[in-house]
PDB file of C-alpha atoms in Angstrom:
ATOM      1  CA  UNK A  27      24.084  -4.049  -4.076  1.00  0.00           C
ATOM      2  CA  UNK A  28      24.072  -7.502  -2.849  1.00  0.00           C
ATOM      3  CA  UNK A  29      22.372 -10.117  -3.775  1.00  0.00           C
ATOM      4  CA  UNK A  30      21.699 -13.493  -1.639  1.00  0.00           C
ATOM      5  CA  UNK A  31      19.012 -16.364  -0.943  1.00  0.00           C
ATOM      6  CA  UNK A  32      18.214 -17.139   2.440  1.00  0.00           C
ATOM      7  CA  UNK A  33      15.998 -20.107   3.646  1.00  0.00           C
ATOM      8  CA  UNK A  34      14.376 -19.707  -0.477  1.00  0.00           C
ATOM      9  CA  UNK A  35      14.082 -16.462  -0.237  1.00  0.00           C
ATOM     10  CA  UNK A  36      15.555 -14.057  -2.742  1.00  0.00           C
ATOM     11  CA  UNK A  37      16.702 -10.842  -0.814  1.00  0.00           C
ATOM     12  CA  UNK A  38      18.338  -7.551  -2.744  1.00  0.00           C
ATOM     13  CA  UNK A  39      20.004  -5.795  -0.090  1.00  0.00           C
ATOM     14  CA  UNK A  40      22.603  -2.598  -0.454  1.00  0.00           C
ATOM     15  CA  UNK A  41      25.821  -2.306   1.044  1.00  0.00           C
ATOM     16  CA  UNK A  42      25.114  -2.445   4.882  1.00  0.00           C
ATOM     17  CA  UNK A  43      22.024  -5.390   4.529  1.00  0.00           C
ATOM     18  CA  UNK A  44      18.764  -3.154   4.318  1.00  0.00           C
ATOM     19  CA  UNK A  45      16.495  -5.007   1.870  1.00  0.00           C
ATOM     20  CA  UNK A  46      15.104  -3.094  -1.275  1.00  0.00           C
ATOM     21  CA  UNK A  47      11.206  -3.330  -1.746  1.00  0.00           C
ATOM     22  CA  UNK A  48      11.253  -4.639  -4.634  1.00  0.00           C
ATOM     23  CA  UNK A  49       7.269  -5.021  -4.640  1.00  0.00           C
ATOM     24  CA  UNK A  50       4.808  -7.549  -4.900  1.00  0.00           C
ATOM     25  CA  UNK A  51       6.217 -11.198  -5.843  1.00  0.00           C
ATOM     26  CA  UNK A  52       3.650 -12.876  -7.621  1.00  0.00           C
ATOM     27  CA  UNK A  53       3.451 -16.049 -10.335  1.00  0.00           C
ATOM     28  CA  UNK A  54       0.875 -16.663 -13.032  1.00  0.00           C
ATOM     29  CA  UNK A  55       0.452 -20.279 -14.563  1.00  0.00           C
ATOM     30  CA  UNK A  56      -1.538 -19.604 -18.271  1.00  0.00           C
ATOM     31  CA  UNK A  57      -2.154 -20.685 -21.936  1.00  0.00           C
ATOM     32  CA  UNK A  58      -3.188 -18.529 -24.946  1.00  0.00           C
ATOM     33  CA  UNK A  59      -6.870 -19.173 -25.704  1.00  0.00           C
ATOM     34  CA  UNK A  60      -8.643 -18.476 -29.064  1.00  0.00           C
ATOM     35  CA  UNK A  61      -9.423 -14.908 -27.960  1.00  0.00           C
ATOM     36  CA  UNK A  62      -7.580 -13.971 -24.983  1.00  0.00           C
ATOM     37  CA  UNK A  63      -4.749 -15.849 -22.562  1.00  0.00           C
ATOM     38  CA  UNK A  64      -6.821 -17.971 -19.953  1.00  0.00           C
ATOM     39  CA  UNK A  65      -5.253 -17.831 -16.321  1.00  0.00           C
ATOM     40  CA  UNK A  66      -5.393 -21.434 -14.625  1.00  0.00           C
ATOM     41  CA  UNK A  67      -3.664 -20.647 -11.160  1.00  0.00           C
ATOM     42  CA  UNK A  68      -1.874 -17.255 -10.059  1.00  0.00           C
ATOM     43  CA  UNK A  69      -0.757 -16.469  -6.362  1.00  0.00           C
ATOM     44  CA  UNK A  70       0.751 -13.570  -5.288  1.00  0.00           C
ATOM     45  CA  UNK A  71       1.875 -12.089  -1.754  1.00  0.00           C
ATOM     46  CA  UNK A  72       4.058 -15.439  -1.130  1.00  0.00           C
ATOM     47  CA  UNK A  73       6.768 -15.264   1.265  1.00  0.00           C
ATOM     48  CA  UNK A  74       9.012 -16.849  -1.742  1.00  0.00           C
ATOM     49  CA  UNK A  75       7.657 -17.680  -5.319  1.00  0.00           C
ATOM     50  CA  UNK A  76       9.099 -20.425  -7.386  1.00  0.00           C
ATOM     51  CA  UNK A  77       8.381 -21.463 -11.182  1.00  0.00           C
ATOM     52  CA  UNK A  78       6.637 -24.529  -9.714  1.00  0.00           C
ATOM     53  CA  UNK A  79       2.962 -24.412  -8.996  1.00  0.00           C
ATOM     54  CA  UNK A  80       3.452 -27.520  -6.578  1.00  0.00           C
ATOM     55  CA  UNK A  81       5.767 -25.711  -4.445  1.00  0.00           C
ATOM     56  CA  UNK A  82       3.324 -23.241  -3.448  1.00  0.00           C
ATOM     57  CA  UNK A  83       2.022 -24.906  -0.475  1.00  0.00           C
ATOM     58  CA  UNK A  84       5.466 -24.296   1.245  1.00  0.00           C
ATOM     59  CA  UNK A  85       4.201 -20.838   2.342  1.00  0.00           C
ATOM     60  CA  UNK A  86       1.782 -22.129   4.199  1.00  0.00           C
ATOM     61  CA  UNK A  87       0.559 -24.728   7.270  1.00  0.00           C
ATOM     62  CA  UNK A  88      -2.960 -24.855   6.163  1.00  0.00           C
ATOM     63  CA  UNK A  89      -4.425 -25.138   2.897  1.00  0.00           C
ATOM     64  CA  UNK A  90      -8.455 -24.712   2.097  1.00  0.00           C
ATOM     65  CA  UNK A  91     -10.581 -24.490  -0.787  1.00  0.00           C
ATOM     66  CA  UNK A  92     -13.983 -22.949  -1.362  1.00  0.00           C
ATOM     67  CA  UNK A  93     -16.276 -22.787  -4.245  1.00  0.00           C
ATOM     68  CA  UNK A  94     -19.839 -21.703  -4.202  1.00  0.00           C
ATOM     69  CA  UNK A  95     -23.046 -21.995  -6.919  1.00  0.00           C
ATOM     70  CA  UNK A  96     -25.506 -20.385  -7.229  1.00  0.00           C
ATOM     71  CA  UNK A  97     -29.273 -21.504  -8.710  1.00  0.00           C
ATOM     72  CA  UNK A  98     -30.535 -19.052 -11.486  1.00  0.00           C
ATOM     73  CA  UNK A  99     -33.789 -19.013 -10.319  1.00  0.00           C
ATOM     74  CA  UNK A 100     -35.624 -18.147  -6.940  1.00  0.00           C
ATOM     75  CA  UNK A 101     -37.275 -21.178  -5.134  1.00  0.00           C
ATOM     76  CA  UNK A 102     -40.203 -19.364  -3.121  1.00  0.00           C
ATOM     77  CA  UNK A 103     -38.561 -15.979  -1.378  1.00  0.00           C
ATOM     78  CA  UNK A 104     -34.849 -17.106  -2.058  1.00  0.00           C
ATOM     79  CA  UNK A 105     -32.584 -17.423  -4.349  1.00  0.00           C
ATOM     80  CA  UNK A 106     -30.096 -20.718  -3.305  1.00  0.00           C
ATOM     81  CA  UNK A 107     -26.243 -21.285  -3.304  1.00  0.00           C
ATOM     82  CA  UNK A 108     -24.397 -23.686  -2.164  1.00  0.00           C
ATOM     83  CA  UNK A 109     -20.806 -23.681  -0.863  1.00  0.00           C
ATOM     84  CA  UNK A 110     -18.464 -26.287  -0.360  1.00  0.00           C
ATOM     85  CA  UNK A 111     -15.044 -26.115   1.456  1.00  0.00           C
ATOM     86  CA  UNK A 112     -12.161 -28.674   1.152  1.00  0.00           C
ATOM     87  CA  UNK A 113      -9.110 -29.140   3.361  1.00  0.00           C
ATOM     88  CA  UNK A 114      -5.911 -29.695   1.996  1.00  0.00           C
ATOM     89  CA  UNK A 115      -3.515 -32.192   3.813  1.00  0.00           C
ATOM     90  CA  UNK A 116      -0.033 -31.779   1.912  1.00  0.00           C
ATOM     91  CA  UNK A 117       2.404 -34.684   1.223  1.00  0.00           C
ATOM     92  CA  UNK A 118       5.590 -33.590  -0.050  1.00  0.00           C
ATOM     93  CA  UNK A 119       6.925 -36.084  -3.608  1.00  0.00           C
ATOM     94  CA  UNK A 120      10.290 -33.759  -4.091  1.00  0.00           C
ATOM     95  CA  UNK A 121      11.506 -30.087  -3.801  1.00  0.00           C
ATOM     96  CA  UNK A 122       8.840 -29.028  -6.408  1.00  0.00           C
ATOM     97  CA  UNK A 123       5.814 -31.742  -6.697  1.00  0.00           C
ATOM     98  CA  UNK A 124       3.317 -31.474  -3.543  1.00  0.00           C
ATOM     99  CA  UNK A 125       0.336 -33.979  -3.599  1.00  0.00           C
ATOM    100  CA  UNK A 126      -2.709 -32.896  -1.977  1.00  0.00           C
ATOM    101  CA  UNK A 127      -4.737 -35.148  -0.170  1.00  0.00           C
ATOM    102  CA  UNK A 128      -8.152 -33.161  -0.604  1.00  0.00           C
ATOM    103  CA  UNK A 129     -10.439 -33.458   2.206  1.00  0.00           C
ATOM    104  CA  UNK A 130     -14.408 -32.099   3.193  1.00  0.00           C
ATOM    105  CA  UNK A 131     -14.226 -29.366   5.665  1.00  0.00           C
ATOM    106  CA  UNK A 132     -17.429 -27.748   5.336  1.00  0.00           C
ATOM    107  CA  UNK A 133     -20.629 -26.867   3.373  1.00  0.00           C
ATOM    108  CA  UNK A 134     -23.034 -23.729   3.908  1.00  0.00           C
ATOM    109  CA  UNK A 135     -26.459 -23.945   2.249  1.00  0.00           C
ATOM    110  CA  UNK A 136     -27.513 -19.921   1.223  1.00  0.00           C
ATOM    111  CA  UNK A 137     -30.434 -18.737   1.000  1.00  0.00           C
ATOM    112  CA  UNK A 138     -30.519 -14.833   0.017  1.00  0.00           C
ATOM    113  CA  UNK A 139     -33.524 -12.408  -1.094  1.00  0.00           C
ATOM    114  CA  UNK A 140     -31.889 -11.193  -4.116  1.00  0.00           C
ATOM    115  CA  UNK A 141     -29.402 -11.792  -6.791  1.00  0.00           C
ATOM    116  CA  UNK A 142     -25.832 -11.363  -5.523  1.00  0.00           C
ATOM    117  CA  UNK A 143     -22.785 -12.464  -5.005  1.00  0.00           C
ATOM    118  CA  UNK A 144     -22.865 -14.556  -2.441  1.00  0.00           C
ATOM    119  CA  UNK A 145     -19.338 -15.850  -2.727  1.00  0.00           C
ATOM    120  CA  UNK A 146     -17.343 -13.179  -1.328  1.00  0.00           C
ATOM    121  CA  UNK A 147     -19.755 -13.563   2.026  1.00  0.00           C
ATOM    122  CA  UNK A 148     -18.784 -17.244   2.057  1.00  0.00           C
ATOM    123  CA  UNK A 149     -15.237 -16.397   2.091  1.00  0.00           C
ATOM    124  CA  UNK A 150     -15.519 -13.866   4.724  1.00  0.00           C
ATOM    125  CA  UNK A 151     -18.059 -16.624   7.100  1.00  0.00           C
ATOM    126  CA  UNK A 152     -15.563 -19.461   6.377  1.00  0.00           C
ATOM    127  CA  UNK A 153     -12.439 -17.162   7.687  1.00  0.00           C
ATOM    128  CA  UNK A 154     -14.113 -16.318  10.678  1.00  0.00           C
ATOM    129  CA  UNK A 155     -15.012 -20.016  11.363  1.00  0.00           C
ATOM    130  CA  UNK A 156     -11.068 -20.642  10.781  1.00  0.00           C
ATOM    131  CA  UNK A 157      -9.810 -18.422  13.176  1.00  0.00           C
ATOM    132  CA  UNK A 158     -12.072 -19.912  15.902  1.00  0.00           C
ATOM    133  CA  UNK A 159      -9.820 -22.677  15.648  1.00  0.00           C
ATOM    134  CA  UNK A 160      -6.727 -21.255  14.047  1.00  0.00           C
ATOM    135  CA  UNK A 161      -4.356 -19.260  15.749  1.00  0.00           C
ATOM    136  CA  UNK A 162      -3.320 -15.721  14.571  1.00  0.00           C
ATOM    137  CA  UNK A 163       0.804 -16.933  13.858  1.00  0.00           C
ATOM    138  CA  UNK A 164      -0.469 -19.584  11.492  1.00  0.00           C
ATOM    139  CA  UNK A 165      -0.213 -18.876   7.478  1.00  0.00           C
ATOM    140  CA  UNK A 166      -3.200 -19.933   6.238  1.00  0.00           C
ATOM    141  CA  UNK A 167      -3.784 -20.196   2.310  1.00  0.00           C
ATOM    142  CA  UNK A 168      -7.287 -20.200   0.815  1.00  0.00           C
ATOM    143  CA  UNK A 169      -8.067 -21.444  -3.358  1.00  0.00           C
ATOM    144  CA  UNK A 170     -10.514 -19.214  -4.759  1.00  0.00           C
ATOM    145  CA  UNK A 171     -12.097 -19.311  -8.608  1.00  0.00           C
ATOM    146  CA  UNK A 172     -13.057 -16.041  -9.178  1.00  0.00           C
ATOM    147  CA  UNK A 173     -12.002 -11.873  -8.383  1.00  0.00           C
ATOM    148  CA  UNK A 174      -9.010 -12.694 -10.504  1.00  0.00           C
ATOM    149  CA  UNK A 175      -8.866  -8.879 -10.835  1.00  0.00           C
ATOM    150  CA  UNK A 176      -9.316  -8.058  -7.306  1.00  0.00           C
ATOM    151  CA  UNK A 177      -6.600 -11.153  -5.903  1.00  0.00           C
ATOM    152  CA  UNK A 178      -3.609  -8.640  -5.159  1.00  0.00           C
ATOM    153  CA  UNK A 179      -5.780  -6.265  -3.458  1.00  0.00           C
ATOM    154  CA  UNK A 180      -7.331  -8.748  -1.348  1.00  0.00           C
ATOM    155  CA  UNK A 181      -4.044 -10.107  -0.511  1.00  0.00           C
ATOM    156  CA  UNK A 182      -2.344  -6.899  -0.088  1.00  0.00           C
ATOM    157  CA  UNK A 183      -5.763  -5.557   2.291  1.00  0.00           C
ATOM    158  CA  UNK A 184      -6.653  -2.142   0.286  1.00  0.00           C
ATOM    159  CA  UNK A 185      -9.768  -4.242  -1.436  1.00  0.00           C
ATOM    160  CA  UNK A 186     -12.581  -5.394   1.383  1.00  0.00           C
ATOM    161  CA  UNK A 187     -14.103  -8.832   0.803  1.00  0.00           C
ATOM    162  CA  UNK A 188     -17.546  -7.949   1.723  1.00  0.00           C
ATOM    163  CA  UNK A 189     -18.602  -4.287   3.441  1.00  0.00           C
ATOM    164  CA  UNK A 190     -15.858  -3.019   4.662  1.00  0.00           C
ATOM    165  CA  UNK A 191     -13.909  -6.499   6.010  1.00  0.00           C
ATOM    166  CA  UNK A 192     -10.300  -7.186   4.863  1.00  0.00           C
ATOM    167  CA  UNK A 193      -8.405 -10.492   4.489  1.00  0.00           C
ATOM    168  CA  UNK A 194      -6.853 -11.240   8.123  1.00  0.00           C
ATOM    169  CA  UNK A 195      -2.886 -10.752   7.314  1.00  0.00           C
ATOM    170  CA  UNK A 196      -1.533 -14.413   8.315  1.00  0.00           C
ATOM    171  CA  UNK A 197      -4.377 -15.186   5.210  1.00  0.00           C
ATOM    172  CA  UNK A 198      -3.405 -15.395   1.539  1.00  0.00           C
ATOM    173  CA  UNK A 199      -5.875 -15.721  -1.514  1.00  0.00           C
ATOM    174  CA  UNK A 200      -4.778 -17.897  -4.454  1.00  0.00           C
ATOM    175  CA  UNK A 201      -6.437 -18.289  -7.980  1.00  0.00           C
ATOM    176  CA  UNK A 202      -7.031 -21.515  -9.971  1.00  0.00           C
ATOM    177  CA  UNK A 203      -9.768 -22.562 -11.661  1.00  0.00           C
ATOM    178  CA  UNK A 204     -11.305 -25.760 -12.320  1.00  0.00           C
ATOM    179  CA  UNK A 205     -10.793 -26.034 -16.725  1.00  0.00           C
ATOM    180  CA  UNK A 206      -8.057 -27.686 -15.892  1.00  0.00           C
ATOM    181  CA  UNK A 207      -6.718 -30.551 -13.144  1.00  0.00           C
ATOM    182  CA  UNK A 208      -2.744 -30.404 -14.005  1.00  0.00           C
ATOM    183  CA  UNK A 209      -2.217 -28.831 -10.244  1.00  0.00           C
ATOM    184  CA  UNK A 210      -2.901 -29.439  -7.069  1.00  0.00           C
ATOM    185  CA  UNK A 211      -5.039 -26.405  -6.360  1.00  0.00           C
ATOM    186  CA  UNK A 212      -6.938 -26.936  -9.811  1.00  0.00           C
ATOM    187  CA  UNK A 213      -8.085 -30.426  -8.540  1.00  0.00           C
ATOM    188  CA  UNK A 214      -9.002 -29.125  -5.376  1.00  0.00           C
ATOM    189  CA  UNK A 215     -11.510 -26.083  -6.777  1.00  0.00           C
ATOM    190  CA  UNK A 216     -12.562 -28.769  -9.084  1.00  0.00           C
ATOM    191  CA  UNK A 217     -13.393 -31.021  -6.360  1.00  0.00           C
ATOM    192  CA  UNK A 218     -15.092 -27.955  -4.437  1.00  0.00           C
ATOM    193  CA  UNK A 219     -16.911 -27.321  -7.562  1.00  0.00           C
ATOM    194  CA  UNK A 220     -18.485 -30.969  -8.060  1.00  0.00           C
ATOM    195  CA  UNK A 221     -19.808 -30.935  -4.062  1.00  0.00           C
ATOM    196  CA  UNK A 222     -21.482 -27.895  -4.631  1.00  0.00           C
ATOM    197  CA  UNK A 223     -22.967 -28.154  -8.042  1.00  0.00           C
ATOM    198  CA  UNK A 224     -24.298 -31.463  -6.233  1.00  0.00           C
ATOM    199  CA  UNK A 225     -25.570 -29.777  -2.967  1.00  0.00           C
ATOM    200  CA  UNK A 226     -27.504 -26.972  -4.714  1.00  0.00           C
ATOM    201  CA  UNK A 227     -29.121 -29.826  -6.699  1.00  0.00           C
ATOM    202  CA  UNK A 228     -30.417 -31.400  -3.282  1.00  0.00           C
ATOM    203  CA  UNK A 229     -31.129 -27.624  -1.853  1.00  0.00           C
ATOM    204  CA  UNK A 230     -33.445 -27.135  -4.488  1.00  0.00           C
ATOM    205  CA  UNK A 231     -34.967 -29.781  -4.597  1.00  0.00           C
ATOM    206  CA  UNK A 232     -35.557 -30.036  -1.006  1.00  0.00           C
ATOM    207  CA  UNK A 233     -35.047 -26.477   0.191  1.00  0.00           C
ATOM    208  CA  UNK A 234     -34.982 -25.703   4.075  1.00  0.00           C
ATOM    209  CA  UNK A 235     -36.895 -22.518   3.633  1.00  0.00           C
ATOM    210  CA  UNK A 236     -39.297 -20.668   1.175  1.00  0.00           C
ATOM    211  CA  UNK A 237     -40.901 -18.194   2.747  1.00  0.00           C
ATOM    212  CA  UNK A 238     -38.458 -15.402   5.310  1.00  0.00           C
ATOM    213  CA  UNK A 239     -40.810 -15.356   8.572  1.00  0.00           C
ATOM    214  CA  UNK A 240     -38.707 -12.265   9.852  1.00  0.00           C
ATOM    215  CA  UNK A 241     -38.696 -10.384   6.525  1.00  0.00           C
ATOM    216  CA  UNK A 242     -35.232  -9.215   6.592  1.00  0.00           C
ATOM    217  CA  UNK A 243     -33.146  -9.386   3.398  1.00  0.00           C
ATOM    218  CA  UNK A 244     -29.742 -10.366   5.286  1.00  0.00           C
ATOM    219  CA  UNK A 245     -28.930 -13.809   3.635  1.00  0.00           C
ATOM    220  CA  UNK A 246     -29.418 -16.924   5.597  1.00  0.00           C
ATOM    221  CA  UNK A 247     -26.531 -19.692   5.927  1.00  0.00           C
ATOM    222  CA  UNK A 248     -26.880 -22.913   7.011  1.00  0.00           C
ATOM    223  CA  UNK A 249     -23.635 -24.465   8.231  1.00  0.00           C
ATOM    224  CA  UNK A 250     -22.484 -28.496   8.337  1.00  0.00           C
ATOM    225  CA  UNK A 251     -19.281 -29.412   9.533  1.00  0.00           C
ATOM    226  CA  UNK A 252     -17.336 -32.874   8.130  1.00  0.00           C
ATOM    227  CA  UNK A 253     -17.824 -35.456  11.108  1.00  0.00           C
ATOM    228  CA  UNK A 254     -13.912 -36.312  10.438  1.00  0.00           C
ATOM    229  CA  UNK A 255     -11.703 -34.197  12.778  1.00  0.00           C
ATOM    230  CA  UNK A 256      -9.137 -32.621  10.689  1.00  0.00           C
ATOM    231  CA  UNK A 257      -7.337 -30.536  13.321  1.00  0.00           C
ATOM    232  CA  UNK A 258      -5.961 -32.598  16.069  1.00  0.00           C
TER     233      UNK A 258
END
C-alpha cells in the first residue's frame, strides 16, 4: 500500500498507483443537545475534506445559498413561500479561515395550491437558472438547511430532488443551519433565512395572486434577479 497527498488530496494507492475507493469523504461539524446531537454544518462528496469548516469553499468556484418559508396559512387559492438566494464571493484570511462576502442573487415568490414542500422545487428552479449562466466544468456548491438525511444521496445522484431530477454532477449540496453563525455557511443560510422570513411578510400582505385563473395546481414562481451583476 502506499500512501501520499497530492495537491490536498489524500490518495491510498497499492503497489503499481491504482487508487482504493475508499468511499464517500464526508465531515460533520456538531454539539450534543439536551436530547439528541444537533448537526450545524456537514458536507460530503468534497474533492478533499479538512477538519476546518472554512476551508470548504476550496472545492469550489461558486458558492450559493438558498432558504425558503413558507406561510401556514392559505391567502385566497394559495398557500405562499418565499425564497431567497445569496451569492457567496470568497476572500481567503489563511490556509483554513475563508470569509464570505454574502451577496443577493435572487428571490422567487411561490404561490402553490396545496401544502408541500416547496423547497426542493426551489432548489431544482435555481440550478437550472445557474447553468444558464454557468458552464458545465465549473464546481458549483449550494448551502441548504434541511434533507439532512437525504444530503449524501443528493450529492451522490441515487436520491431525485423533485420528480425524477438529480443534482447536475459539477453540483454539490452542503448542510448548515442557521442556530448558529460560527461559520461561514451558517451566516450565509442565516442571512437567506432573514430575506425570506421578510419577503413572505410583504407576499402576504400584498400577494400577487389569489385566485388561479387557469385552475391548474402546478405551483406558480415569480422570479427577481439582484440589479448588481455578480458574474462578470
Amino acid at each position: 500500500m502506499r500512501i501520499s497527498y497530492d495537491k490536498g488530496q489524500f490518495v491510498i494507492a497499492d503497489k503499481d498507483g491504482v487508487p482504493y475507493d475508499i468511499g464517500e469523504q464526508s465531515m460533520i461539524r456538531s454539539y450534543q443537545g439536551e436530547r439528541k446531537e444537533r448537526v450545524v454544518a456537514k458536507a460530503t462528496g468534497l474533492e478533499f475534506v479538512t477538519d476546518q469548516v472554512g476551508s470548504w469553499p476550496e472545492n469550489f468556484e461558486f458558492i450559493f445559498a438558498m432558504d425558503t418559508n413558507t406561510h401556514p396559512e392559505k391567502c385566497g387559492d394559495f398557500y405562499c413561500s418565499a425564497a431567497a438566494i445569496y451569492y457567496g464571493e470568497i476572500e481567503k484570511i489563511n490556509d483554513y479561515e475563508r470569509n464570505m462576502i454574502c451577496k443577493p442573487y435572487m428571490l422567487i415568490d411561490w404561490y402553490h395550491p396545496w401544502a408541500m414542500k416547496i423547497e426542493s422545487v426551489t432548489w431544482m428552479e435555481v440550478i437550472k437558472k445557474l447553468q444558464e449562466i454557468i458552464p458545465d466544468n465549473k464546481k458549483v456548491g449550494i448551502v441548504i438547511d434541511s434533507e439532512l438525511g437525504n444530503l449524501e444521496g443528493y450529492n451522490n445522484r441515487t436520491i431525485p430532488i423533485f420528480g425524477q431530477w438529480l443534482l447536475p454532477e459539477n453540483y454539490t449540496f452542503m448542510y448548515a443551519t442557521a442556530d448558529t453563525s460560527d461559520e461561514w455557511c451558517n451566516k450565509m443560510i442565516k442571512q437567506c433565512d432573514k430575506t425570506a422570513s421578510q419577503r413572505l411578510k410583504e407576499i402576504v400582505a400584498s400577494p400577487k395572486m389569489t385566485k388561479n385563473p387557469n385552475g391548474g395546481n402546478a405551483p406558480i414562481g415569480f422570479i427577481s434577479f439582484s440589479s448588481e451583476q455578480l458574474f462578470k
